[in-house]
PDB file of C-alpha atoms in Angstrom:
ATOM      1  CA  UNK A 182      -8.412   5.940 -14.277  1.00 87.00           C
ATOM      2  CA  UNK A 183      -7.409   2.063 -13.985  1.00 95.00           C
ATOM      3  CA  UNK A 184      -8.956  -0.585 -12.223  1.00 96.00           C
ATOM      4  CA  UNK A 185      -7.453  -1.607  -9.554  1.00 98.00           C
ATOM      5  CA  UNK A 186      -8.190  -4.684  -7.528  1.00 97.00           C
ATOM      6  CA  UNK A 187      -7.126  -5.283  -4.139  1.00 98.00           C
ATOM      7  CA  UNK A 188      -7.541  -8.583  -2.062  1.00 97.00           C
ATOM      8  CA  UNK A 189      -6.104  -8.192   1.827  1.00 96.00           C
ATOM      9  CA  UNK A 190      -7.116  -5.269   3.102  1.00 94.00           C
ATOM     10  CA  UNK A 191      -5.690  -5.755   6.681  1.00 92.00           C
ATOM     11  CA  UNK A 192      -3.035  -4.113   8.901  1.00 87.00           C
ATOM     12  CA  UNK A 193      -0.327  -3.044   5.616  1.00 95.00           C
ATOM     13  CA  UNK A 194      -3.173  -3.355   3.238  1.00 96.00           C
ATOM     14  CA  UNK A 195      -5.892  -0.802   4.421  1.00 96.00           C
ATOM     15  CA  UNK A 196      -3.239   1.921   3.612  1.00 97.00           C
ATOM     16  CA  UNK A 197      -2.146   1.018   0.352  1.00 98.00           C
ATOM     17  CA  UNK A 198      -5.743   1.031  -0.612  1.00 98.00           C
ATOM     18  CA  UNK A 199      -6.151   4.046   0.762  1.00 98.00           C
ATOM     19  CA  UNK A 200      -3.174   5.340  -1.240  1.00 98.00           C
ATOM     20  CA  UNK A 201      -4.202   3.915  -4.528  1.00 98.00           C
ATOM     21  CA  UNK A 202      -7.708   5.277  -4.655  1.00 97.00           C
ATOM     22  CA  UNK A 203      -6.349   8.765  -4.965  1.00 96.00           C
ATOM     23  CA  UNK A 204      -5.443   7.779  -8.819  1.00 95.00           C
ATOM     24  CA  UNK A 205      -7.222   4.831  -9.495  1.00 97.00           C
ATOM     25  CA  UNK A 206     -10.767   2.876  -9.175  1.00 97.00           C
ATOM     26  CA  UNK A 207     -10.250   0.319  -6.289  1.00 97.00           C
ATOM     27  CA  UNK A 208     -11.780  -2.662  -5.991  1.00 97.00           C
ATOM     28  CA  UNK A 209     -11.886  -4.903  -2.453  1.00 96.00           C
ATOM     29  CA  UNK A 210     -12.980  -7.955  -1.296  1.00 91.00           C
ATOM     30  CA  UNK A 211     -15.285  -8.956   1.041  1.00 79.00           C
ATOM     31  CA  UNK A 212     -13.722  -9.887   4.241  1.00 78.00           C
ATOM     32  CA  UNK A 213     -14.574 -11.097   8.087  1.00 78.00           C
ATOM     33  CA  UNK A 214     -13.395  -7.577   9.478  1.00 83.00           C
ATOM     34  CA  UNK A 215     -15.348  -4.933   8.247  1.00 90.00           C
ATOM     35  CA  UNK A 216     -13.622  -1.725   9.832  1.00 92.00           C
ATOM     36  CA  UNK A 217     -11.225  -1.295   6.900  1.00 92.00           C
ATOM     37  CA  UNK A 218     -13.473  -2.014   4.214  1.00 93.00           C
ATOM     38  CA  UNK A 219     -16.000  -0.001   5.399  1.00 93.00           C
ATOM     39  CA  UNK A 220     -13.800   2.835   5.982  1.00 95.00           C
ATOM     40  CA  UNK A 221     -12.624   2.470   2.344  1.00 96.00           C
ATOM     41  CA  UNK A 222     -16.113   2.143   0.731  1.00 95.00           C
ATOM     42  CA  UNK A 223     -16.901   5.490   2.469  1.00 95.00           C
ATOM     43  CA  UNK A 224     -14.360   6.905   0.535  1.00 96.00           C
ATOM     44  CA  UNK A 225     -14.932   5.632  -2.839  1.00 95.00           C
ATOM     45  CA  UNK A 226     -13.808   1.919  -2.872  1.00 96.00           C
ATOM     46  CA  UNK A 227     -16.293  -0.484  -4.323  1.00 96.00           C
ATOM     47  CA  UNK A 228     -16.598  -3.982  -2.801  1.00 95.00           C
ATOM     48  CA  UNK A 229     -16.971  -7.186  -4.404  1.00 94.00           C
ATOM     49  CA  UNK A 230     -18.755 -10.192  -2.364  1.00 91.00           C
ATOM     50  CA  UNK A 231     -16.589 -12.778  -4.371  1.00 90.00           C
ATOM     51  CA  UNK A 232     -13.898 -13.740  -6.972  1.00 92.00           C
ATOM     52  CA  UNK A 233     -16.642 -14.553  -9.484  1.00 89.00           C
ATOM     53  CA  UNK A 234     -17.536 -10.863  -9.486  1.00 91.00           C
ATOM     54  CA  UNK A 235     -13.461 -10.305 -11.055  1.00 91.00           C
ATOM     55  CA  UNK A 236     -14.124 -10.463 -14.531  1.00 87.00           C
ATOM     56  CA  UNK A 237     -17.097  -7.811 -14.986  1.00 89.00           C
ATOM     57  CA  UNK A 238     -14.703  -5.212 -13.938  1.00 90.00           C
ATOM     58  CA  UNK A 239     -11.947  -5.276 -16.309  1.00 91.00           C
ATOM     59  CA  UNK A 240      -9.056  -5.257 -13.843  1.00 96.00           C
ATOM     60  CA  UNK A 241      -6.299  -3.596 -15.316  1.00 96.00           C
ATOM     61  CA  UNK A 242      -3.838  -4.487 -12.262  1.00 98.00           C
ATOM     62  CA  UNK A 243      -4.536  -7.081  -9.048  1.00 98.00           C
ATOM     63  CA  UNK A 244      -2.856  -6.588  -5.814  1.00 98.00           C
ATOM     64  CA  UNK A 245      -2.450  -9.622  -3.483  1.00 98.00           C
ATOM     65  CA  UNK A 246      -1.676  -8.442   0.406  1.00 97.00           C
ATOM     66  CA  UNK A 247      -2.331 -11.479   2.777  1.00 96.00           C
ATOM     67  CA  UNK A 248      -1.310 -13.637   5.695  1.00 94.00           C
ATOM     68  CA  UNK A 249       1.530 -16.197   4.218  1.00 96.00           C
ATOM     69  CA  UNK A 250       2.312 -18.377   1.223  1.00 98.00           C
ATOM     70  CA  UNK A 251      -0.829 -20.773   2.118  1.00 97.00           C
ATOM     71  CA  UNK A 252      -3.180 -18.434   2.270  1.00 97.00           C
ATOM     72  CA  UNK A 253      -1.902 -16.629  -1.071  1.00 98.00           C
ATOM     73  CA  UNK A 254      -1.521 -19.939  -2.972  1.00 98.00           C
ATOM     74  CA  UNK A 255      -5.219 -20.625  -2.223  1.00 97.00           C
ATOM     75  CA  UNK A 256      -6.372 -17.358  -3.673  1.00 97.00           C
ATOM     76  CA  UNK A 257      -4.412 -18.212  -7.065  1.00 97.00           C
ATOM     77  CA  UNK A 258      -5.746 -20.874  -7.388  1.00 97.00           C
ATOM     78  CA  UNK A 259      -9.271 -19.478  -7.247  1.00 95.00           C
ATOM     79  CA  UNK A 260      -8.759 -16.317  -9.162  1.00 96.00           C
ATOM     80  CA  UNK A 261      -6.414 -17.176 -11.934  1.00 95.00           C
ATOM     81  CA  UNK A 262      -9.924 -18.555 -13.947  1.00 93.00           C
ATOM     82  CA  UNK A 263     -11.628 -14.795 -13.615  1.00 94.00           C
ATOM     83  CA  UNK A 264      -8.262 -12.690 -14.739  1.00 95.00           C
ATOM     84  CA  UNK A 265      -8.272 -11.611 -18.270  1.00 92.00           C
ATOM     85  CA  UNK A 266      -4.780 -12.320 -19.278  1.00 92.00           C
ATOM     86  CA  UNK A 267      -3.945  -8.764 -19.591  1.00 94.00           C
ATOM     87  CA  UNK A 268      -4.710  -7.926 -15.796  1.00 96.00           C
ATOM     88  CA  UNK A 269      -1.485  -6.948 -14.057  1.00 98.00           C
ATOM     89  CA  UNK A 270      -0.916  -9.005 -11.064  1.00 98.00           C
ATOM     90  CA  UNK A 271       1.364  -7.386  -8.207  1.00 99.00           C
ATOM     91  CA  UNK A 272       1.967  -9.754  -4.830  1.00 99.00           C
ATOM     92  CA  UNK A 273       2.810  -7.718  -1.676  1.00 98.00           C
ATOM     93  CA  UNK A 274       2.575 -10.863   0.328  1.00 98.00           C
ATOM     94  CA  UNK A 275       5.821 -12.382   2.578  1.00 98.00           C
ATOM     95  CA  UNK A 276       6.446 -15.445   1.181  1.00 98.00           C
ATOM     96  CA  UNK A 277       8.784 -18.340   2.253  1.00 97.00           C
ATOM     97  CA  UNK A 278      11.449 -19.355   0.016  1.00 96.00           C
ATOM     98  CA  UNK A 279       9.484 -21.123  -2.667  1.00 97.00           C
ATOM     99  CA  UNK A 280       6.525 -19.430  -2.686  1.00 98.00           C
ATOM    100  CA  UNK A 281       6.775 -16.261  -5.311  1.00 98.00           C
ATOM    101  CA  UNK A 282       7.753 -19.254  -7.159  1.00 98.00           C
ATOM    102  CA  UNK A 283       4.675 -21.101  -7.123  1.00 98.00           C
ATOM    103  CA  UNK A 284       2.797 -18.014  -7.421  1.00 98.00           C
ATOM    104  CA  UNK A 285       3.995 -17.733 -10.324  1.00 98.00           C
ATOM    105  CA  UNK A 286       3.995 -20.744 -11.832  1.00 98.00           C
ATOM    106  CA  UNK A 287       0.103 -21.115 -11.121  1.00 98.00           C
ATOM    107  CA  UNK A 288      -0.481 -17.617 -13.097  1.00 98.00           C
ATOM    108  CA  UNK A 289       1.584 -18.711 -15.995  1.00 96.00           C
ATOM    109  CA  UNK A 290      -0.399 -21.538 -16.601  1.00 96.00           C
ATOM    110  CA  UNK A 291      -3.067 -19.035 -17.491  1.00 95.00           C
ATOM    111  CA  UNK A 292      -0.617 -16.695 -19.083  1.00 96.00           C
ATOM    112  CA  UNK A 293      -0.563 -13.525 -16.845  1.00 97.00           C
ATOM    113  CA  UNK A 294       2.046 -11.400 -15.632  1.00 97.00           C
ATOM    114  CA  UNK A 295       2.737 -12.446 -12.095  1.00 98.00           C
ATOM    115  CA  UNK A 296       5.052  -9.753 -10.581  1.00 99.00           C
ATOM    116  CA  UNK A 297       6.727  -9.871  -6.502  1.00 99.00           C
ATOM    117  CA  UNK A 298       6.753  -6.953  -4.760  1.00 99.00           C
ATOM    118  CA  UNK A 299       7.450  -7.054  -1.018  1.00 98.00           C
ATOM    119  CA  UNK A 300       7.215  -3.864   1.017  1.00 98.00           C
ATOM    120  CA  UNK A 301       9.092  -2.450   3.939  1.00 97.00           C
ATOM    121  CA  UNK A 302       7.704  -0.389   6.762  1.00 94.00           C
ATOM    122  CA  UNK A 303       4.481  -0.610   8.733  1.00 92.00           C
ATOM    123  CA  UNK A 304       0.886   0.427   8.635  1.00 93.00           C
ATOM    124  CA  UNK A 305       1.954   3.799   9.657  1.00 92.00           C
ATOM    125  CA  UNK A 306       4.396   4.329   6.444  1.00 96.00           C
ATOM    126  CA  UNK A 307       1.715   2.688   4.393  1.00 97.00           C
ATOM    127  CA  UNK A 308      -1.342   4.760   5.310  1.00 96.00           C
ATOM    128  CA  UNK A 309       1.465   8.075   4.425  1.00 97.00           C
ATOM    129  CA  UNK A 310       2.626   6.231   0.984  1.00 97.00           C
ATOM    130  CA  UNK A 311       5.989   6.011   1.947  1.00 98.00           C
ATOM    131  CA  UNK A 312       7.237   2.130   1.590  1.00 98.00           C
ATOM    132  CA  UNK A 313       9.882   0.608   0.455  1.00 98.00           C
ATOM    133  CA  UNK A 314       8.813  -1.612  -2.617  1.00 98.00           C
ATOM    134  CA  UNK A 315      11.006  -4.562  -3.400  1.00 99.00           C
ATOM    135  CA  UNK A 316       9.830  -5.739  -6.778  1.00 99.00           C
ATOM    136  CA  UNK A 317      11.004  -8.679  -8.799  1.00 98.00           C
ATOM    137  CA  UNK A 318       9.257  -9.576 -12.322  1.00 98.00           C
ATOM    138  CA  UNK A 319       9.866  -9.136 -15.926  1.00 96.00           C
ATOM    139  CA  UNK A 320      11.824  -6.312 -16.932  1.00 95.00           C
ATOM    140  CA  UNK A 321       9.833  -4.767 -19.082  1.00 95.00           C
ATOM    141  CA  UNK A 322       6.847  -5.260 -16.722  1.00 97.00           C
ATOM    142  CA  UNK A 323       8.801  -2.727 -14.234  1.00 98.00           C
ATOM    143  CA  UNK A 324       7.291   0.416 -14.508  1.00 97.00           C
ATOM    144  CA  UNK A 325       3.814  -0.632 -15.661  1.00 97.00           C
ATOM    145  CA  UNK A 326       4.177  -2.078 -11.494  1.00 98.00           C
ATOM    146  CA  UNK A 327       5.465   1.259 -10.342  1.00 97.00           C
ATOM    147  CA  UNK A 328       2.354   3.159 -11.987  1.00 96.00           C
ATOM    148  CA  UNK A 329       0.540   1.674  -9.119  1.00 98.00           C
ATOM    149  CA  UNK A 330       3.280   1.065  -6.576  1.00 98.00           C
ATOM    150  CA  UNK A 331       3.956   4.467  -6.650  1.00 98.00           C
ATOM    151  CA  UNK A 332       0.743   5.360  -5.102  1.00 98.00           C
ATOM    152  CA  UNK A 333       2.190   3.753  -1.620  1.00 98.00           C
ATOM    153  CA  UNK A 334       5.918   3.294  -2.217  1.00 98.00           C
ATOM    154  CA  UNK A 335       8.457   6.205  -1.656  1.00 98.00           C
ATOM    155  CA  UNK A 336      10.857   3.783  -3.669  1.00 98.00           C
ATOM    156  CA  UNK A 337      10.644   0.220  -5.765  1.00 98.00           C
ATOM    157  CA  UNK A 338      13.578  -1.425  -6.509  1.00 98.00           C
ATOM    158  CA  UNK A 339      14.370  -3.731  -9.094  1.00 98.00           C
ATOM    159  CA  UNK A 340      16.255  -6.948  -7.555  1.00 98.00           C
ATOM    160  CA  UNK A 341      15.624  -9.028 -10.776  1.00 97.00           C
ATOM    161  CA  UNK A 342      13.201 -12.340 -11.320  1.00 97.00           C
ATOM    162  CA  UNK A 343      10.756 -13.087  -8.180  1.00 98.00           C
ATOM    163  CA  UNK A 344      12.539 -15.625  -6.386  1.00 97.00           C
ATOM    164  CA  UNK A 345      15.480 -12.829  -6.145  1.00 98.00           C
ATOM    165  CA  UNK A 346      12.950 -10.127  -4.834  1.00 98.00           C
ATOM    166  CA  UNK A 347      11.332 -12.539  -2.374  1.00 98.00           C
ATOM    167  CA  UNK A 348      14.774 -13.845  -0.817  1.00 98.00           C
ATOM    168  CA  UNK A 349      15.656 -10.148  -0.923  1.00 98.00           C
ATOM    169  CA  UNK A 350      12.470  -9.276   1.436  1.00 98.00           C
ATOM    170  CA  UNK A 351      13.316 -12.448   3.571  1.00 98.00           C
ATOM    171  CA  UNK A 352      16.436 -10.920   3.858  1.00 98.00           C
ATOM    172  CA  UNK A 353      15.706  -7.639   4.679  1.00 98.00           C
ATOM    173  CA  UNK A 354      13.099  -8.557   7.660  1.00 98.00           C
ATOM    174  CA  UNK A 355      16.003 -10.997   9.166  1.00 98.00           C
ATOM    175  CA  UNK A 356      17.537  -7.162   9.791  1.00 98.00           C
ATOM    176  CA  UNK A 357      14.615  -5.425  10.906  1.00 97.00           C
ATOM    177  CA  UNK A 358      13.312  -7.765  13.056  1.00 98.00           C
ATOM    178  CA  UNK A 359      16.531  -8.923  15.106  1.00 98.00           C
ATOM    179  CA  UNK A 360      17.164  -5.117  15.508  1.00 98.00           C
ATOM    180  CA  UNK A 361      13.564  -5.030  17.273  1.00 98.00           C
ATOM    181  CA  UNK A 362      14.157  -8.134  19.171  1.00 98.00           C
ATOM    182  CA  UNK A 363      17.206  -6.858  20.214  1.00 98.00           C
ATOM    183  CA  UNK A 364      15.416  -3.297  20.963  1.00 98.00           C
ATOM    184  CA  UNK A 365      12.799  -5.379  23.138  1.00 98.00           C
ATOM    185  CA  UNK A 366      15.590  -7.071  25.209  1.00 97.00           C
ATOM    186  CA  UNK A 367      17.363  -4.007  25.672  1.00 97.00           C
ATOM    187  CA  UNK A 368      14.051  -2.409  27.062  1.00 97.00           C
ATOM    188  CA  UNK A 369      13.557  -5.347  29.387  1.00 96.00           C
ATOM    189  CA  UNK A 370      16.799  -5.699  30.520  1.00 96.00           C
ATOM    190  CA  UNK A 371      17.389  -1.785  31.815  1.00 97.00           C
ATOM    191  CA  UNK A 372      13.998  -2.327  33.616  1.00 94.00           C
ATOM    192  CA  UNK A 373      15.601  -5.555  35.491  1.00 94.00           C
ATOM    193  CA  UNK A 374      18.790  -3.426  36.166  1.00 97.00           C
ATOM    194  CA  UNK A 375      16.988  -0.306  37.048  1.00 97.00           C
ATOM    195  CA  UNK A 376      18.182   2.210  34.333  1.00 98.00           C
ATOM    196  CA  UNK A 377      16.954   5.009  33.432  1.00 98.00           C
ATOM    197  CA  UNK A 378      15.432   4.250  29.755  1.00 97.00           C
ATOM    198  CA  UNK A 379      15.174   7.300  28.410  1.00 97.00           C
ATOM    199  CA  UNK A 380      18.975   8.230  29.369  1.00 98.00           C
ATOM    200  CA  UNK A 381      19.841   5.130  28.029  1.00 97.00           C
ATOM    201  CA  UNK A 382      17.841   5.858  24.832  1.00 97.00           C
ATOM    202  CA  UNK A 383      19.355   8.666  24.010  1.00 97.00           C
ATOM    203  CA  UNK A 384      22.635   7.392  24.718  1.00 97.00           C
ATOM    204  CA  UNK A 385      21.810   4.354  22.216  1.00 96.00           C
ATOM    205  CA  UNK A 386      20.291   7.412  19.408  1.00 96.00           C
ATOM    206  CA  UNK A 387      24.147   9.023  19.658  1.00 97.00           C
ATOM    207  CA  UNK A 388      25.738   6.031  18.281  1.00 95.00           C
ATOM    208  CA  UNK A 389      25.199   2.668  15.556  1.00 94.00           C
ATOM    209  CA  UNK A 390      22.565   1.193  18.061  1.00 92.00           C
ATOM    210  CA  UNK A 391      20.100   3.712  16.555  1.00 96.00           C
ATOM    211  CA  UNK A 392      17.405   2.549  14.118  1.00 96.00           C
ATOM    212  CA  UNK A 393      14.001   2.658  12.617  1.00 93.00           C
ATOM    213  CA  UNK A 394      12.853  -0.004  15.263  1.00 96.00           C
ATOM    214  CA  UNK A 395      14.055   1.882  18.492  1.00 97.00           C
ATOM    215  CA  UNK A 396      12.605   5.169  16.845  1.00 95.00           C
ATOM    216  CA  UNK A 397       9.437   3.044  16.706  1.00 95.00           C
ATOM    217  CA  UNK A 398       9.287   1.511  20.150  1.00 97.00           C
ATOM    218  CA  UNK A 399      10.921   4.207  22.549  1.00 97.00           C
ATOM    219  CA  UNK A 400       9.149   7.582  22.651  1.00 95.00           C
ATOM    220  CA  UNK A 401       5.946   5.274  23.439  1.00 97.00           C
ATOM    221  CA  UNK A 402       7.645   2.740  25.291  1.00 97.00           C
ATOM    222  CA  UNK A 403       9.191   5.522  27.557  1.00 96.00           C
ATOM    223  CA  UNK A 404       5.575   6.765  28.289  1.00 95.00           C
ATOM    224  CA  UNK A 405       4.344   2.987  29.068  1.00 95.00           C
ATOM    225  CA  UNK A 406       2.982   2.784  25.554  1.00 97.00           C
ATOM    226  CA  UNK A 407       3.625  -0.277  23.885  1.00 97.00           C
ATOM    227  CA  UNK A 408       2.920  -0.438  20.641  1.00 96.00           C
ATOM    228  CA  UNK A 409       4.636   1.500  19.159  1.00 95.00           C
ATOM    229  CA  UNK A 410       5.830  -1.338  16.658  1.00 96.00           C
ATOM    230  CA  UNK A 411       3.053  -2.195  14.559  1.00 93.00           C
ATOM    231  CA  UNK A 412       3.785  -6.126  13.846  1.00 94.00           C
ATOM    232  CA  UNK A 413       1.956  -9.226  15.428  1.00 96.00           C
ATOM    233  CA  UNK A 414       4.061 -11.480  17.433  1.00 97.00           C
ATOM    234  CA  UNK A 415       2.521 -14.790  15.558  1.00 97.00           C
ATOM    235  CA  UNK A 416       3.459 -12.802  12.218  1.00 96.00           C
ATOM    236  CA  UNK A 417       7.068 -12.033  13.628  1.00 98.00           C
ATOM    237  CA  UNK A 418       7.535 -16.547  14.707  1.00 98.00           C
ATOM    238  CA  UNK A 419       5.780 -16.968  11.040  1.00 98.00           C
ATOM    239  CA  UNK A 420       8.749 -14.741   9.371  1.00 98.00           C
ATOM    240  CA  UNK A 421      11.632 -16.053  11.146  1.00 98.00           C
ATOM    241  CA  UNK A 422      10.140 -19.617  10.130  1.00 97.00           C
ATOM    242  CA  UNK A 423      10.667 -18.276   6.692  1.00 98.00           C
ATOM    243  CA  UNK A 424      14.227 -16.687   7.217  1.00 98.00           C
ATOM    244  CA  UNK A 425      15.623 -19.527   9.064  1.00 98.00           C
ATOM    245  CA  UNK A 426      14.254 -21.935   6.571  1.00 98.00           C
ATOM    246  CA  UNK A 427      16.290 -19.828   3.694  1.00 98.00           C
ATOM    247  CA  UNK A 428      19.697 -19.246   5.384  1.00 98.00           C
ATOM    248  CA  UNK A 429      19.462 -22.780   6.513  1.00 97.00           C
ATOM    249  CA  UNK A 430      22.480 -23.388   5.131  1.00 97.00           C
ATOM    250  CA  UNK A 431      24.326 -20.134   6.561  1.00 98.00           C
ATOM    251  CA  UNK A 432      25.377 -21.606   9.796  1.00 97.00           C
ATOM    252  CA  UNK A 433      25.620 -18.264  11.939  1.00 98.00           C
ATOM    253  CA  UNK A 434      22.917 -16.975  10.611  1.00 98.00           C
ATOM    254  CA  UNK A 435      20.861 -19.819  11.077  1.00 98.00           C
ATOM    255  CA  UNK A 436      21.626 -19.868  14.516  1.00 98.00           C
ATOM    256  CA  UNK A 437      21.128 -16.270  14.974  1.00 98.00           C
ATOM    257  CA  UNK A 438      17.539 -17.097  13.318  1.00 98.00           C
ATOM    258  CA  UNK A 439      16.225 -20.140  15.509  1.00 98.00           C
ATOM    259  CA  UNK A 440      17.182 -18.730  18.672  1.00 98.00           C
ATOM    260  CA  UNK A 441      15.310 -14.982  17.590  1.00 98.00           C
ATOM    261  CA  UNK A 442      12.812 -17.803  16.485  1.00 98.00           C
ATOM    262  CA  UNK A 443      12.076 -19.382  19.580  1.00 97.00           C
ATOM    263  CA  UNK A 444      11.634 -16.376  21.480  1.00 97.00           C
ATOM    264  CA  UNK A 445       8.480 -15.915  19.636  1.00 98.00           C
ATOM    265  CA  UNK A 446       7.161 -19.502  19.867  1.00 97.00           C
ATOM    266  CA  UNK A 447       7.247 -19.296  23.677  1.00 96.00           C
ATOM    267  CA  UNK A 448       5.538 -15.963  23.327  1.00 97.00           C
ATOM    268  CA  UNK A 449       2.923 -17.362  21.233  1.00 96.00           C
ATOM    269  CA  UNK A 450       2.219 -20.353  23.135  1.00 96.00           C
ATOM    270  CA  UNK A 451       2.063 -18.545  26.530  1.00 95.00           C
ATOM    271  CA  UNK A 452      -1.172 -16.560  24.713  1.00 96.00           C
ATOM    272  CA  UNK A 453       0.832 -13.784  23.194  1.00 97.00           C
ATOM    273  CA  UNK A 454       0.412 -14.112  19.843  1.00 97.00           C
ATOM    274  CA  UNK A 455      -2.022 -11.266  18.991  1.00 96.00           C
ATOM    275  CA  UNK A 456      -0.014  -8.665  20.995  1.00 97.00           C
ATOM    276  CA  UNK A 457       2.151  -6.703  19.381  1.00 97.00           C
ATOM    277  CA  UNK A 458       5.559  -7.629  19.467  1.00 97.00           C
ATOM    278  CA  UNK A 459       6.469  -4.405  21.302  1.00 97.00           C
ATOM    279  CA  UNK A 460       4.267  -5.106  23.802  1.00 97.00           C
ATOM    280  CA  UNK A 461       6.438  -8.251  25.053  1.00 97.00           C
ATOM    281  CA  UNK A 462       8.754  -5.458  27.153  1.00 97.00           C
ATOM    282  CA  UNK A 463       5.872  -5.276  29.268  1.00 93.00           C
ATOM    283  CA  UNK A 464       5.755  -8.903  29.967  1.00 87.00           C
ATOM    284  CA  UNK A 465       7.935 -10.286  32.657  1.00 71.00           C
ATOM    285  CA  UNK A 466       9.061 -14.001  31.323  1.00 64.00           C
ATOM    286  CA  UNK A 467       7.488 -14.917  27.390  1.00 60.00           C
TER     287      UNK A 467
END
């Protein structure tokens, strides 16, 4: 069995770990909240109170899962001393549009294989080890990734060097998460004009206006239950800061980016932020 080292074991993370320790000895770090490492320690992940405590374990792969490109950079910077160079690093963190980049640039000055691999879905498809992977890295470093991507990915795809794969995640959340917005405002509006939401969901399911984020949102929302879409409305503003900043010279979709933008900035500074962004249907002005 490899080693496997995971740091972010949060909302997507927890269920990749999960995944992983089915093959593989996992390794997590210690972190403020304890309910997901706990949960993983009782089923056979070992936890490690810092980065020091790296190199005694012979890491044959490192996964990085956190918040943004800050927070990641920081945690490069303090691990790429403890990696042996032969330790396998795989980032499953959103980045904006330099930072895979920097990423890896600060593990090549140390000489280890920095790969990018965003993911697509939600805790929900992570916890059942069905993601989508999109991986950018070396060629040849391709399916030593997928020997451990595999344990939470239903399918990786190659979209070439890092700064490709990260544009192509960018890219791919500027679809998913305008469908949602646009699957919130629907909700919203039919409760204003006093339509019948399930009719007009299964109307909507009958033609293009279907998709993974009204599947996510309706049965639930239909019942009053709003969360059905498992993505923080301060993590939704913090993406489309990202996508608008990378299409910023696509003038439509720019646009179409700052105004999806600002919907969750007003949300976030009228105390929203934690909620999920499904949960803004039941809020009356955001």
């Amino acid at each position: 069995m490899s080693n496997v080292g995971f740091i972010g074991v949060g909302y997507m993370g927890y269920g990749m770990a999960k995944n992983l320790l089915k093959k593989h000895n996992v390794y997590i770090f210690a972190h403020k909240n304890r309910k997901p490492i706990n949960k993983l320690k009782k089923i056979g992940a070992k936890e490690l109170k810092s980065y020091n405590e790296i190199k005694k374990q012979k890491l044959d792969c490192l996964m990085i899962c956190v918040t943004n490109t800050p927070v990641a950079l920081n945690v490069a910077k303090k691990i790429k001393q403890e990696l042996d160079s032969k330790t396998l690093v795989i980032d499953l963190t959103t980045h904006n549009k330099n930072g895979a980049l920097k990423m890896d640039k600060i593990f090549k000055s140390k000489k280890i294989s920095y790969n990018f691999c965003g993911v697509m879905g939600g805790p929900v498809q992570s916890e059942q080890g069905i993601l989508g992977g999109i991986y950018g890295g070396k060629k040849s470093n391709f399916l030593k990734c997928k020997k451990y991507l595999n344990s939470f990915c239903k399918s990786v795809f190659n979209f070439g060097d890092v700064s490709k794969a990260s544009s192509a995640k960018l890219l791919s959340n500027f679809l998913s998460l305008m469908t949602t917005t646009s699957v919130i405002e629907f909700f919203k509006s039919a409760k204003k004009l006093d339509i019948n939401i399930k009719l007009l969901c299964d109307v909507a399911r009958l033609g293009s206006g279907n998709s993974g984020a009204l599947d996510r949102i309706a049965d639930k929302a239909i019942k009053g239950n709003y969360k059905g879409y498992v993505f923080s409305v301060d993590n939704t503003y913090k993406d489309l800061n990202y996508i608008n900043d990378l299409v910023s010279d696509l003038p439509n979709a720019n646009k179409l980016s700052k105004i999806a933008k600002s919907f969750y900035k007003q949300a976030s500074k009228k105390g929203f932020g934690n909620l999920l962004v499904s949960e803004l249907i039941d809020k009356e002005k955001y």
